[in-house]
Amino acid sequence: MSAMDAIRAKLSKLTNERDAAFDRAEDAESQLKQLKLDFARVEQENNSLTAKVNKLEAELEDTTHATDDLKKKLQGTAIEAENIARSMQGAQKSSEDWEKKYEELEAKYKKVQSELAELEASLGGL
């Protein structure tokens, strides 16, 4: 092999290496571009999910406050219902007491009426 052939072979080898390096560089640039696009997409998705999480947290807080308010109202209503039940029991007891007194007075009245009728009958014979 001559020196010229050696130089040509070396030049051919360097050209092939350069072409391979350019191909690798283009592949790397293409991968970098794709990774940047993927990163942008993931970042956008992350921002969207973060916004959804924030919205859901706000809704949860609102729902928690509403639930607490309803619990307080329910407690108030339960206390009011207990008070009404006690009042009704008292009114029922009072009604029963008055009914008993009425029955006692009615019995006394009938007894007095009977005694009066007997008295009139015995006086009528005089």
CSV table of C-alpha atoms in Angstrom, one decimal:
chain,number,residue,atom,x,y,z
A,1,MET,CA,0.0,0.0,0.0
A,2,SER,CA,1.2,3.3,-0.8
A,3,ALA,CA,1.3,6.4,1.4
A,4,MET,CA,-1.4,7.9,-0.7
A,5,ASP,CA,-3.6,4.8,-0.3
A,6,ALA,CA,-3.0,5.0,3.5
A,7,ILE,CA,-4.0,8.7,3.5
A,8,ARG,CA,-7.1,7.9,1.4
A,9,ALA,CA,-8.0,5.0,3.8
A,10,LYS,CA,-7.4,7.2,6.8
A,11,LEU,CA,-9.5,10.0,5.2
A,12,SER,CA,-12.3,7.6,4.3
A,13,LYS,CA,-12.2,6.3,7.9
A,14,LEU,CA,-12.4,9.8,9.3
A,15,THR,CA,-15.2,10.7,6.9
A,16,ASN,CA,-17.2,7.6,8.0
A,17,GLU,CA,-16.5,8.5,11.6
A,18,ARG,CA,-17.6,12.1,11.0
A,19,ASP,CA,-20.8,10.9,9.3
A,20,ALA,CA,-21.5,8.5,12.1
A,21,ALA,CA,-20.9,11.4,14.6
A,22,PHE,CA,-23.3,13.6,12.7
A,23,ASP,CA,-25.9,10.9,12.7
A,24,ARG,CA,-25.5,10.4,16.4
A,25,ALA,CA,-25.7,14.2,16.9
A,26,GLU,CA,-28.9,14.4,14.8
A,27,ASP,CA,-30.4,11.4,16.8
A,28,ALA,CA,-29.4,13.1,20.0
A,29,GLU,CA,-31.0,16.4,18.9
A,30,SER,CA,-34.1,14.6,17.8
A,31,GLN,CA,-34.3,12.8,21.1
A,32,LEU,CA,-33.7,16.1,23.0
A,33,LYS,CA,-36.5,17.8,21.0
A,34,GLN,CA,-38.9,14.9,21.7
A,35,LEU,CA,-37.9,14.9,25.4
A,36,LYS,CA,-38.5,18.7,25.6
A,37,LEU,CA,-42.0,18.1,24.0
A,38,ASP,CA,-42.7,15.3,26.4
A,39,PHE,CA,-41.5,17.5,29.3
A,40,ALA,CA,-43.7,20.4,28.2
A,41,ARG,CA,-46.7,18.0,27.9
A,42,VAL,CA,-46.0,16.5,31.4
A,43,GLU,CA,-45.6,19.9,32.8
A,44,GLN,CA,-48.9,21.1,31.3
A,45,GLU,CA,-50.6,18.0,32.6
A,46,ASN,CA,-49.1,18.5,36.0
A,47,ASN,CA,-50.3,22.1,36.1
A,48,SER,CA,-53.8,21.0,35.0
A,49,LEU,CA,-53.8,18.3,37.8
A,50,THR,CA,-52.6,20.8,40.3
A,51,ALA,CA,-55.4,23.2,39.4
A,52,LYS,CA,-57.9,20.3,39.7
A,53,VAL,CA,-56.5,19.3,43.1
A,54,ASN,CA,-56.8,23.0,44.3
A,55,LYS,CA,-60.4,23.1,43.1
A,56,LEU,CA,-61.2,19.8,44.8
A,57,GLU,CA,-59.6,21.0,48.0
A,58,ALA,CA,-61.7,24.2,47.9
A,59,GLU,CA,-64.8,22.2,47.3
A,60,LEU,CA,-63.9,19.8,50.1
A,61,GLU,CA,-63.5,22.8,52.4
A,62,ASP,CA,-66.8,24.3,51.4
A,63,THR,CA,-68.5,20.9,51.8
A,64,THR,CA,-66.9,20.5,55.2
A,65,HIS,CA,-68.2,23.9,56.3
A,66,ALA,CA,-71.6,23.1,55.0
A,67,THR,CA,-71.6,19.7,56.8
A,68,ASP,CA,-70.5,21.4,60.1
A,69,ASP,CA,-73.3,23.9,59.7
A,70,LEU,CA,-75.9,21.2,59.0
A,71,LYS,CA,-74.6,19.2,62.1
A,72,LYS,CA,-75.1,22.3,64.3
A,73,LYS,CA,-78.6,22.9,62.9
A,74,LEU,CA,-79.4,19.2,63.4
A,75,GLN,CA,-78.2,19.5,67.0
A,76,GLY,CA,-80.4,22.5,67.5
A,77,THR,CA,-83.4,20.8,66.0
A,78,ALA,CA,-82.8,17.7,68.1
A,79,ILE,CA,-82.7,19.8,71.3
A,80,GLU,CA,-85.9,21.7,70.1
A,81,ALA,CA,-87.6,18.3,69.5
A,82,GLU,CA,-86.6,17.1,72.9
A,83,ASN,CA,-88.1,20.3,74.5
A,84,ILE,CA,-91.3,19.9,72.5
A,85,ALA,CA,-91.5,16.2,73.5
A,86,ARG,CA,-91.1,17.2,77.2
A,87,SER,CA,-93.8,19.9,76.8
A,88,MET,CA,-96.1,17.4,75.1
A,89,GLN,CA,-95.6,15.0,78.0
A,90,GLY,CA,-96.3,17.7,80.5
A,91,ALA,CA,-99.5,18.7,78.6
A,92,GLN,CA,-100.6,15.1,78.3
A,93,LYS,CA,-100.1,14.6,82.1
A,94,SER,CA,-102.0,17.8,82.8
A,95,SER,CA,-104.8,16.7,80.4
A,96,GLU,CA,-104.9,13.3,82.2
A,97,ASP,CA,-105.0,15.1,85.6
A,98,TRP,CA,-107.9,17.3,84.4
A,99,GLU,CA,-109.8,14.3,83.0
A,100,LYS,CA,-109.4,12.5,86.3
A,101,LYS,CA,-110.7,15.5,88.2
A,102,TYR,CA,-113.6,15.8,85.8
A,103,GLU,CA,-114.5,12.1,86.3
A,104,GLU,CA,-114.2,12.5,90.1
A,105,LEU,CA,-116.4,15.7,90.1
A,106,GLU,CA,-118.9,14.0,87.7
A,107,ALA,CA,-119.1,11.0,90.1
A,108,LYS,CA,-119.7,13.4,93.0
A,109,TYR,CA,-122.3,15.3,91.0
A,110,LYS,CA,-124.1,12.1,90.2
A,111,LYS,CA,-123.9,11.0,93.8
A,112,VAL,CA,-125.3,14.4,95.0
A,113,GLN,CA,-128.0,14.2,92.3
A,114,SER,CA,-129.0,10.7,93.6
A,115,GLU,CA,-129.0,11.9,97.2
A,116,LEU,CA,-131.1,14.9,96.2
A,117,ALA,CA,-133.5,12.7,94.4
A,118,GLU,CA,-133.8,10.4,97.4
A,119,LEU,CA,-134.2,13.4,99.7
A,120,GLU,CA,-137.0,14.8,97.4
A,121,ALA,CA,-138.6,11.5,97.4
A,122,SER,CA,-138.5,11.2,101.1
A,123,LEU,CA,-139.7,14.8,101.5
A,124,GLY,CA,-142.4,14.2,99.0
A,125,GLY,CA,-144.0,11.6,101.2
A,126,LEU,CA,-144.4,14.1,104.0
